[in-house]
Amino acid sequence: MITDQAIAAMIAAEQDRYVTANPGSAALARDAARHWHRGVPFHWMLDWGTPFPLFAEKAEGARLWDVDGHCYDDFCLGDTGSMFGHSPAPVAAALARQASRGLTYMLPTEDAVVVADELARRFKLPYWQVTSSASEANRAVIRWCRGITGRDKVLVFNGCYHGAVDDVFVDLRGGVPELRKSLVGQVYDVREHTVVIEFNDLPALEAALARGDVACVLAEPAMTNVGMVMPQPGYLEALRAACTRHGTLLVWDETHTISTGYGGHTATFGPLPDLFVLGKPVAGGVPCAVYGFTAEVAQRMEHCREEGEKGHSGIGTTLSANALALAAMRACLTEVMTPTAYAHMLPLAEELAAKTGDVIEQRGLNWHVTHVGSRGEFICDPVPARNGSEARAKMHGPLEHALHLFLINRGVLIAPFHNMTLVSPATTSAQVDRLAEVLDDCLKTLIG
């Protein structure tokens, strides 16, 4: 049994250890606070729960070094941005080559042809567009779906995350839709245009779609941002059928579930969506995202454009599909995100799940481990969640904080959100063993 007192004691001890071990990061944190709001160039960099930010010096493959010279086995990998390893050689070479030839032209390049062909072949959708982030791609997709259907509502699942898109910041609390308090500066009630239901709840889905005002369902095939919530057998197929029956477009956001396998969850298990979003790792960590769609959706888009005024559509930015991003995406898709890469990642992720599961069992803890391909998570509860409400109820913030600090102080990085891990093509069995060993030491300390 792990007590609250043991958790508090570990957090205090590990904070002290962190401060002592990282004088270089401490000095940089003081300097950065002069002009960076809250001391960092982007506020998510504070989400690790450390007394001050850990300043990185470099990263390569599945390892990262900080400014104090510590080396880390990296299972966070830029929270998916570097899921296929830090600075893969083909991507680094493509960036260097393109950098001397111009970074952005607002014109297509030869790389655009190769990238589009590869996306269509891999993900089974014929038409594509590029944005600068998955947030931007999801925002564009929602606008297109509303525009071509003439419907105003988007349906999302409780506990979802689809980037910085206002429309999705709605949760169910006790069965009642509530705006997330984290949505800063929102001046209208997005619940007027957003429907939120629980994942895996078919009756709620049918009831919501039957009203005929939902333009699209925006979902991950398996939820990954509220802990991991897996689809129950047959649920995704039933979701696909319900969308078709009610004239609602189905959008898969595979920014995280690309970990499932070559072609993501869609190509591995199906079913095919009407639209598909992929961001973060698609260009090897260079800011970039894509969205694809069927021929029917493309035709409806053109009809929508013909009816509207030509010019600004509210979709895209000047730097979307810039030459540097396309060069990186071509290299990443054709030389990094390969079947060979997945052939290494998937068995090693199984090994990681088994070894962390063994550690948990040997320490007598009634927790469980789950994973979606190369993305895994150990959850401090015995029963897998079926929806966002159950997943939230299983979270233990102080315990997760203690675990993260302990691992960081011993050279292991996992995602700062929950207890999530990623295995890359560069990750080794020795690194998996090390994570399991450090986790075992942590649990042994907590249990006493």
Short mmCIF file of C-alpha atoms in Angstrom, two decimals:
data_model
loop_
_atom_site.label_atom_id
_atom_site.label_comp_id
_atom_site.label_asym_id
_atom_site.label_seq_id
_atom_site.Cartn_x
_atom_site.Cartn_y
_atom_site.Cartn_z
CA MET A 1 0.00 0.00 0.00
CA ILE A 2 1.22 3.50 -0.83
CA THR A 3 0.22 6.15 1.72
CA ASP A 4 -0.29 9.88 1.21
CA GLN A 5 2.52 10.46 3.69
CA ALA A 6 4.91 8.35 1.62
CA ILE A 7 3.97 10.27 -1.53
CA ALA A 8 4.47 13.65 0.14
CA ALA A 9 7.83 12.53 1.56
CA MET A 10 9.02 11.36 -1.85
CA ILE A 11 7.99 14.61 -3.55
CA ALA A 12 9.86 16.68 -0.95
CA ALA A 13 12.99 14.51 -1.15
CA GLU A 14 13.01 14.38 -4.94
CA GLN A 15 12.51 18.14 -5.26
CA ASP A 16 15.56 18.69 -3.05
CA ARG A 17 17.56 16.20 -5.08
CA TYR A 18 16.54 17.88 -8.33
CA VAL A 19 17.58 21.34 -7.10
CA THR A 20 20.98 20.05 -5.99
CA ALA A 21 21.65 18.14 -9.21
CA ASN A 22 20.71 20.87 -11.69
CA PRO A 23 22.52 24.16 -10.97
CA GLY A 24 22.87 24.95 -14.68
CA SER A 25 19.13 24.65 -15.29
CA ALA A 26 18.48 26.69 -12.14
CA ALA A 27 20.70 29.53 -13.38
CA LEU A 28 19.11 29.52 -16.83
CA ALA A 29 15.64 29.50 -15.25
CA ARG A 30 16.52 32.65 -13.31
CA ASP A 31 17.85 34.32 -16.46
CA ALA A 32 14.86 33.26 -18.56
CA ALA A 33 12.44 34.71 -16.02
CA ARG A 34 13.66 38.21 -16.85
CA HIS A 35 11.56 38.41 -19.99
CA TRP A 36 9.82 35.10 -20.67
CA HIS A 37 6.42 35.10 -19.03
CA ARG A 38 6.52 32.51 -16.23
CA GLY A 39 10.14 31.85 -17.17
CA VAL A 40 9.64 29.73 -20.29
CA PRO A 41 9.00 30.49 -23.97
CA PHE A 42 5.89 28.27 -23.88
CA HIS A 43 3.91 27.59 -20.72
CA TRP A 44 3.57 23.80 -21.26
CA MET A 45 7.27 23.56 -20.48
CA LEU A 46 6.29 23.99 -16.82
CA ASP A 47 4.08 20.89 -16.81
CA TRP A 48 6.84 18.50 -15.74
CA GLY A 49 6.29 19.29 -12.07
CA THR A 50 9.96 20.06 -11.39
CA PRO A 51 10.96 22.97 -9.10
CA PHE A 52 12.22 24.81 -12.19
CA PRO A 53 12.40 23.80 -15.86
CA LEU A 54 14.96 21.28 -17.03
CA PHE A 55 16.94 22.99 -19.79
CA ALA A 56 17.89 20.68 -22.65
CA GLU A 57 21.19 20.92 -24.48
CA LYS A 58 20.74 18.30 -27.21
CA ALA A 59 18.96 15.07 -28.08
CA GLU A 60 19.67 12.23 -30.44
CA GLY A 61 17.76 9.04 -31.08
CA ALA A 62 16.11 8.07 -27.80
CA ARG A 63 18.45 10.01 -25.50
CA LEU A 64 18.46 13.60 -24.28
CA TRP A 65 21.15 15.60 -22.50
CA ASP A 66 20.54 18.60 -20.25
CA VAL A 67 22.77 21.61 -19.65
CA ASP A 68 24.18 20.02 -16.49
CA GLY A 69 25.48 17.06 -18.48
CA HIS A 70 22.93 14.48 -17.37
CA CYS A 71 21.87 11.93 -19.99
CA TYR A 72 18.26 10.69 -20.05
CA ASP A 73 16.60 7.67 -21.56
CA ASP A 74 13.79 9.51 -23.30
CA PHE A 75 10.38 7.84 -23.38
CA CYS A 76 8.58 11.18 -23.75
CA LEU A 77 10.12 12.08 -27.11
CA GLY A 78 8.79 15.62 -27.22
CA ASP A 79 5.32 14.36 -26.25
CA THR A 80 5.07 12.58 -29.63
CA GLY A 81 6.74 15.23 -31.80
CA SER A 82 9.89 13.08 -31.86
CA MET A 83 8.11 9.74 -31.68
CA PHE A 84 10.43 8.33 -34.34
CA GLY A 85 13.53 9.56 -32.53
CA HIS A 86 15.26 12.89 -32.10
CA SER A 87 16.81 14.28 -35.28
CA PRO A 88 16.49 11.22 -37.53
CA ALA A 89 19.38 11.33 -39.98
CA PRO A 90 17.23 11.52 -43.16
CA VAL A 91 15.20 14.42 -41.74
CA ALA A 92 18.31 16.28 -40.54
CA ALA A 93 19.89 15.87 -43.99
CA ALA A 94 16.73 17.07 -45.75
CA LEU A 95 16.54 20.14 -43.51
CA ALA A 96 20.18 21.02 -44.14
CA ARG A 97 19.72 20.57 -47.89
CA GLN A 98 16.57 22.70 -48.07
CA ALA A 99 17.85 25.40 -45.71
CA SER A 100 20.27 26.69 -48.34
CA ARG A 101 17.58 26.70 -51.05
CA GLY A 102 14.89 28.76 -49.36
CA LEU A 103 12.61 28.07 -46.41
CA THR A 104 9.21 29.24 -47.59
CA TYR A 105 7.91 30.42 -50.97
CA MET A 106 4.10 30.12 -50.80
CA LEU A 107 4.64 27.86 -53.83
CA PRO A 108 4.69 24.05 -54.03
CA THR A 109 7.88 22.05 -54.55
CA GLU A 110 8.68 18.65 -56.01
CA ASP A 111 8.52 17.30 -52.45
CA ALA A 112 4.80 18.13 -52.39
CA VAL A 113 4.09 15.54 -55.09
CA VAL A 114 6.00 12.79 -53.30
CA VAL A 115 4.42 13.61 -49.93
CA ALA A 116 0.87 13.59 -51.29
CA ASP A 117 1.38 10.28 -53.10
CA GLU A 118 2.80 8.73 -49.94
CA LEU A 119 -0.03 10.03 -47.72
CA ALA A 120 -2.70 8.75 -50.11
CA ARG A 121 -1.05 5.33 -50.41
CA ARG A 122 -0.50 4.87 -46.69
CA PHE A 123 -3.74 6.26 -45.29
CA LYS A 124 -6.16 5.28 -48.12
CA LEU A 125 -7.57 8.78 -48.66
CA PRO A 126 -7.04 10.46 -52.06
CA TYR A 127 -6.83 14.17 -51.19
CA TRP A 128 -4.69 16.11 -48.68
CA GLN A 129 -3.80 19.54 -47.34
CA VAL A 130 -0.96 20.75 -45.09
CA THR A 131 -1.13 22.99 -42.02
CA SER A 132 1.41 24.08 -39.43
CA SER A 133 0.02 22.04 -36.50
CA ALA A 134 -2.59 19.43 -35.66
CA SER A 135 -4.54 22.13 -33.83
CA GLU A 136 -4.75 24.10 -37.06
CA ALA A 137 -5.66 20.97 -39.02
CA ASN A 138 -8.49 20.09 -36.63
CA ARG A 139 -9.75 23.66 -36.75
CA ALA A 140 -9.74 23.57 -40.56
CA VAL A 141 -11.50 20.21 -40.65
CA ILE A 142 -14.27 21.42 -38.33
CA ARG A 143 -14.83 24.48 -40.51
CA TRP A 144 -14.96 22.40 -43.69
CA CYS A 145 -17.37 19.91 -42.14
CA ARG A 146 -19.70 22.67 -41.02
CA GLY A 147 -19.42 24.39 -44.36
CA ILE A 148 -20.16 21.38 -46.56
CA THR A 149 -22.93 19.91 -44.40
CA GLY A 150 -24.69 23.14 -43.47
CA ARG A 151 -24.79 21.86 -39.87
CA ASP A 152 -23.42 23.79 -36.92
CA LYS A 153 -22.47 21.17 -34.33
CA VAL A 154 -19.39 19.05 -33.75
CA LEU A 155 -19.50 15.96 -31.53
CA VAL A 156 -16.54 15.09 -29.31
CA PHE A 157 -15.92 12.62 -26.50
CA ASN A 158 -15.58 13.49 -22.83
CA GLY A 159 -11.92 13.90 -21.92
CA CYS A 160 -10.77 14.40 -25.50
CA TYR A 161 -7.94 16.64 -26.59
CA HIS A 162 -7.58 17.84 -30.17
CA GLY A 163 -5.19 20.71 -29.67
CA ALA A 164 -5.95 24.37 -29.12
CA VAL A 165 -9.40 24.22 -30.75
CA ASP A 166 -12.03 26.14 -28.78
CA ASP A 167 -14.87 23.89 -29.94
CA VAL A 168 -13.55 20.82 -28.10
CA PHE A 169 -13.04 22.35 -24.65
CA VAL A 170 -16.22 20.84 -23.23
CA ASP A 171 -16.40 18.05 -20.64
CA LEU A 172 -19.10 16.01 -18.99
CA ARG A 173 -19.20 16.38 -15.22
CA GLY A 174 -21.84 14.22 -13.61
CA GLY A 175 -23.43 13.84 -17.02
CA VAL A 176 -23.72 17.62 -17.52
CA PRO A 177 -21.73 19.44 -20.25
CA GLU A 178 -19.36 22.00 -18.75
CA LEU A 179 -16.87 24.40 -20.30
CA ARG A 180 -13.32 23.58 -19.32
CA LYS A 181 -12.09 26.21 -16.91
CA SER A 182 -8.74 26.14 -18.72
CA LEU A 183 -10.29 27.77 -21.81
CA VAL A 184 -8.88 31.27 -21.36
CA GLY A 185 -10.74 34.31 -22.65
CA GLN A 186 -13.65 32.48 -24.25
CA VAL A 187 -16.44 34.99 -24.87
CA TYR A 188 -19.22 32.74 -26.14
CA ASP A 189 -20.56 29.41 -24.91
CA VAL A 190 -19.15 26.74 -27.22
CA ARG A 191 -21.73 24.30 -25.85
CA GLU A 192 -24.19 25.94 -28.24
CA HIS A 193 -22.29 24.29 -31.09
CA THR A 194 -20.53 21.34 -29.44
CA VAL A 195 -22.05 18.05 -28.30
CA VAL A 196 -20.08 15.97 -25.80
CA ILE A 197 -20.82 12.34 -24.92
CA GLU A 198 -18.92 9.45 -23.36
CA PHE A 199 -16.69 7.24 -25.50
CA ASN A 200 -18.02 3.69 -26.01
CA ASP A 201 -21.63 4.80 -25.35
CA LEU A 202 -23.60 3.79 -28.46
CA PRO A 203 -27.07 4.84 -27.21
CA ALA A 204 -25.74 8.35 -26.46
CA LEU A 205 -24.14 8.48 -29.91
CA GLU A 206 -27.34 7.44 -31.66
CA ALA A 207 -29.38 9.97 -29.71
CA ALA A 208 -26.96 12.80 -30.50
CA LEU A 209 -26.72 12.05 -34.23
CA ALA A 210 -30.45 11.43 -34.67
CA ARG A 211 -31.14 15.14 -34.19
CA GLY A 212 -29.57 15.76 -37.59
CA ASP A 213 -27.50 18.82 -36.66
CA VAL A 214 -24.05 17.28 -36.11
CA ALA A 215 -21.64 18.13 -38.92
CA CYS A 216 -18.88 15.80 -37.77
CA VAL A 217 -17.66 13.48 -35.06
CA LEU A 218 -14.07 14.36 -34.16
CA ALA A 219 -12.34 11.53 -32.32
CA GLU A 220 -9.22 9.54 -31.69
CA PRO A 221 -9.77 5.85 -32.49
CA ALA A 222 -8.46 5.22 -28.98
CA MET A 223 -8.48 8.05 -26.46
CA THR A 224 -4.97 8.97 -25.29
CA ASN A 225 -5.22 12.32 -23.53
CA VAL A 226 -7.26 11.41 -20.45
CA GLY A 227 -5.23 8.34 -19.76
CA MET A 228 -5.82 5.62 -22.32
CA VAL A 229 -9.36 4.56 -23.14
CA MET A 230 -9.60 1.74 -25.66
CA PRO A 231 -12.61 1.22 -27.94
CA GLN A 232 -14.77 -1.71 -26.96
CA PRO A 233 -15.12 -4.47 -29.58
CA GLY A 234 -17.26 -3.28 -32.48
CA TYR A 235 -17.59 0.29 -31.21
CA LEU A 236 -15.60 2.00 -33.97
CA GLU A 237 -17.47 0.08 -36.66
CA ALA A 238 -20.78 1.04 -35.07
CA LEU A 239 -19.61 4.67 -34.90
CA ARG A 240 -18.70 4.59 -38.58
CA ALA A 241 -22.10 3.11 -39.49
CA ALA A 242 -24.01 5.63 -37.37
CA CYS A 243 -22.20 8.56 -38.97
CA THR A 244 -22.99 7.26 -42.45
CA ARG A 245 -26.62 6.64 -41.55
CA HIS A 246 -27.16 10.14 -40.15
CA GLY A 247 -25.17 12.09 -42.76
CA THR A 248 -22.47 13.02 -40.25
CA LEU A 249 -18.81 13.14 -41.29
CA LEU A 250 -16.35 11.02 -39.30
CA VAL A 251 -12.94 12.52 -38.54
CA TRP A 252 -10.11 10.49 -37.04
CA ASP A 253 -7.42 12.51 -35.29
CA GLU A 254 -4.47 10.10 -35.41
CA THR A 255 -1.84 12.48 -34.07
CA HIS A 256 -1.25 10.13 -31.12
CA THR A 257 -2.64 6.82 -32.41
CA ILE A 258 -0.18 6.84 -35.31
CA SER A 259 1.72 4.78 -32.72
CA THR A 260 -0.60 1.83 -33.53
CA GLY A 261 1.25 0.74 -36.64
CA TYR A 262 2.27 1.68 -40.16
CA GLY A 263 -0.68 3.71 -41.42
CA GLY A 264 -1.93 4.34 -37.90
CA HIS A 265 -4.97 2.82 -36.25
CA THR A 266 -6.98 3.34 -39.45
CA ALA A 267 -4.82 1.19 -41.71
CA THR A 268 -4.18 -1.37 -38.95
CA PHE A 269 -7.73 -1.91 -37.70
CA GLY A 270 -10.08 0.44 -39.61
CA PRO A 271 -12.65 1.68 -40.24
CA LEU A 272 -11.90 4.38 -42.79
CA PRO A 273 -13.02 7.92 -41.90
CA ASP A 274 -14.26 10.71 -44.12
CA LEU A 275 -11.42 12.94 -42.95
CA PHE A 276 -8.12 12.19 -41.21
CA VAL A 277 -5.75 14.41 -39.20
CA LEU A 278 -2.10 13.75 -38.39
CA GLY A 279 0.32 16.17 -36.75
CA LYS A 280 3.34 16.16 -34.42
CA PRO A 281 5.68 13.40 -35.73
CA VAL A 282 4.77 13.56 -39.43
CA ALA A 283 7.72 15.84 -40.25
CA GLY A 284 10.12 14.44 -37.65
CA GLY A 285 9.41 17.22 -35.15
CA VAL A 286 9.31 20.16 -37.56
CA PRO A 287 5.99 22.00 -36.99
CA CYS A 288 3.69 20.46 -39.55
CA ALA A 289 0.39 18.59 -39.89
CA VAL A 290 -1.80 17.17 -42.62
CA TYR A 291 -5.45 16.41 -43.14
CA GLY A 292 -6.84 14.03 -45.76
CA PHE A 293 -10.32 13.37 -47.08
CA THR A 294 -12.37 11.29 -49.47
CA ALA A 295 -13.21 12.17 -53.06
CA GLU A 296 -16.81 12.87 -52.01
CA VAL A 297 -15.67 15.32 -49.34
CA ALA A 298 -13.36 17.01 -51.87
CA GLN A 299 -16.27 17.41 -54.27
CA ARG A 300 -18.43 18.92 -51.53
CA MET A 301 -15.60 21.28 -50.60
CA GLU A 302 -15.47 22.56 -54.17
CA HIS A 303 -19.22 23.07 -54.20
CA CYS A 304 -18.93 25.03 -50.95
CA ARG A 305 -16.17 27.18 -52.44
CA GLU A 306 -18.21 27.89 -55.56
CA GLU A 307 -21.11 29.13 -53.44
CA GLY A 308 -18.90 31.37 -51.31
CA GLU A 309 -16.86 34.46 -51.92
CA LYS A 310 -13.39 33.93 -53.34
CA GLY A 311 -10.42 34.92 -51.19
CA HIS A 312 -9.73 34.40 -47.51
CA SER A 313 -11.41 31.25 -46.19
CA GLY A 314 -10.25 31.40 -42.60
CA ILE A 315 -8.33 28.17 -43.24
CA GLY A 316 -4.55 28.04 -43.35
CA THR A 317 -1.71 30.47 -42.77
CA THR A 318 1.07 31.96 -44.89
CA LEU A 319 3.62 29.44 -43.63
CA SER A 320 1.42 26.38 -44.18
CA ALA A 321 3.11 23.82 -46.47
CA ASN A 322 6.38 25.76 -46.49
CA ALA A 323 9.29 24.23 -48.38
CA LEU A 324 11.25 23.29 -45.24
CA ALA A 325 8.31 21.41 -43.70
CA LEU A 326 7.60 19.55 -46.94
CA ALA A 327 11.24 18.50 -47.26
CA ALA A 328 11.19 17.21 -43.68
CA MET A 329 7.87 15.43 -44.20
CA ARG A 330 9.09 13.71 -47.34
CA ALA A 331 12.16 12.39 -45.56
CA CYS A 332 10.19 11.35 -42.48
CA LEU A 333 7.42 9.54 -44.35
CA THR A 334 9.63 7.75 -46.85
CA GLU A 335 12.75 7.00 -44.78
CA VAL A 336 11.83 7.16 -41.07
CA MET A 337 8.17 6.19 -40.49
CA THR A 338 8.71 2.89 -42.28
CA PRO A 339 7.47 -0.69 -41.76
CA THR A 340 10.98 -1.50 -40.52
CA ALA A 341 10.67 1.19 -37.83
CA TYR A 342 7.37 -0.25 -36.61
CA ALA A 343 8.81 -3.75 -36.70
CA HIS A 344 11.27 -2.58 -34.04
CA MET A 345 8.91 -0.34 -32.05
CA LEU A 346 5.91 -2.61 -31.61
CA PRO A 347 7.63 -5.69 -30.10
CA LEU A 348 9.75 -3.46 -27.87
CA ALA A 349 6.61 -1.69 -26.64
CA GLU A 350 5.14 -5.11 -25.80
CA GLU A 351 8.32 -5.83 -23.87
CA LEU A 352 8.04 -2.53 -22.01
CA ALA A 353 4.41 -3.23 -21.11
CA ALA A 354 5.28 -6.72 -19.87
CA LYS A 355 8.25 -5.58 -17.78
CA THR A 356 6.47 -2.64 -16.15
CA GLY A 357 3.52 -4.93 -15.52
CA ASP A 358 5.81 -7.45 -13.83
CA VAL A 359 7.33 -4.76 -11.62
CA ILE A 360 3.89 -3.57 -10.56
CA GLU A 361 2.70 -7.11 -9.83
CA GLN A 362 5.83 -8.02 -7.88
CA ARG A 363 5.33 -4.96 -5.68
CA GLY A 364 1.80 -6.14 -4.91
CA LEU A 365 0.08 -3.17 -6.54
CA ASN A 366 -3.29 -3.62 -8.21
CA TRP A 367 -2.54 -1.41 -11.20
CA HIS A 368 -2.77 -2.15 -14.92
CA VAL A 369 -0.74 -1.42 -18.05
CA THR A 370 -2.19 -0.65 -21.47
CA HIS A 371 -0.74 0.42 -24.78
CA VAL A 372 -1.67 1.47 -28.29
CA GLY A 373 1.17 0.16 -30.41
CA SER A 374 4.35 1.92 -29.33
CA ARG A 375 2.49 4.21 -26.89
CA GLY A 376 2.03 2.76 -23.39
CA GLU A 377 0.80 3.78 -19.97
CA PHE A 378 0.71 2.30 -16.50
CA ILE A 379 -2.37 3.38 -14.58
CA CYS A 380 -2.67 3.42 -10.80
CA ASP A 381 -5.94 1.49 -10.77
CA PRO A 382 -6.91 -2.15 -11.44
CA VAL A 383 -9.65 -1.71 -14.06
CA PRO A 384 -9.23 -0.14 -17.53
CA ALA A 385 -11.47 2.88 -18.07
CA ARG A 386 -14.33 2.70 -20.57
CA ASN A 387 -14.77 6.47 -20.94
CA GLY A 388 -13.41 9.86 -19.95
CA SER A 389 -15.26 10.09 -16.63
CA GLU A 390 -13.91 6.74 -15.47
CA ALA A 391 -10.41 7.67 -16.67
CA ARG A 392 -10.44 10.94 -14.70
CA ALA A 393 -11.59 9.12 -11.57
CA LYS A 394 -8.55 6.84 -11.79
CA MET A 395 -6.02 9.68 -11.85
CA HIS A 396 -3.83 10.26 -8.82
CA GLY A 397 -2.04 13.57 -9.34
CA PRO A 398 0.31 13.55 -6.31
CA LEU A 399 1.34 9.94 -6.92
CA GLU A 400 2.03 10.62 -10.61
CA HIS A 401 4.02 13.72 -9.58
CA ALA A 402 6.17 11.66 -7.23
CA LEU A 403 6.77 8.99 -9.88
CA HIS A 404 7.81 11.56 -12.50
CA LEU A 405 10.25 13.35 -10.19
CA PHE A 406 11.84 10.08 -9.10
CA LEU A 407 12.34 8.96 -12.70
CA ILE A 408 13.69 12.33 -13.88
CA ASN A 409 16.22 12.39 -11.06
CA ARG A 410 17.51 9.00 -12.20
CA GLY A 411 17.78 9.77 -15.88
CA VAL A 412 14.44 8.55 -17.23
CA LEU A 413 11.91 10.80 -18.96
CA ILE A 414 8.31 9.80 -19.50
CA ALA A 415 5.54 12.12 -20.68
CA PRO A 416 4.70 14.73 -18.02
CA PHE A 417 1.01 14.00 -18.59
CA HIS A 418 -0.13 10.84 -16.78
CA ASN A 419 2.33 7.92 -16.92
CA MET A 420 2.68 7.70 -20.69
CA THR A 421 5.64 6.25 -22.56
CA LEU A 422 6.72 6.06 -26.18
CA VAL A 423 9.08 3.62 -27.84
CA SER A 424 10.95 4.88 -30.91
CA PRO A 425 12.98 3.11 -33.60
CA ALA A 426 16.08 4.20 -31.66
CA THR A 427 14.91 2.87 -28.27
CA THR A 428 16.84 -0.16 -27.01
CA SER A 429 16.02 -3.14 -24.81
CA ALA A 430 18.61 -1.83 -22.35
CA GLN A 431 16.63 1.41 -22.02
CA VAL A 432 13.43 -0.55 -21.43
CA ASP A 433 15.21 -2.56 -18.72
CA ARG A 434 16.46 0.64 -17.13
CA LEU A 435 12.97 2.19 -17.02
CA ALA A 436 11.61 -0.96 -15.36
CA GLU A 437 14.47 -0.97 -12.82
CA VAL A 438 14.00 2.68 -11.88
CA LEU A 439 10.24 2.21 -11.60
CA ASP A 440 10.86 -0.76 -9.32
CA ASP A 441 13.16 1.33 -7.10
CA CYS A 442 10.54 4.06 -6.98
CA LEU A 443 7.72 1.72 -5.96
CA LYS A 444 9.93 -0.01 -3.41
CA THR A 445 10.68 3.38 -1.84
CA LEU A 446 7.04 4.40 -1.81
CA ILE A 447 5.83 1.14 -0.32
CA GLY A 448 8.58 1.15 2.28
#
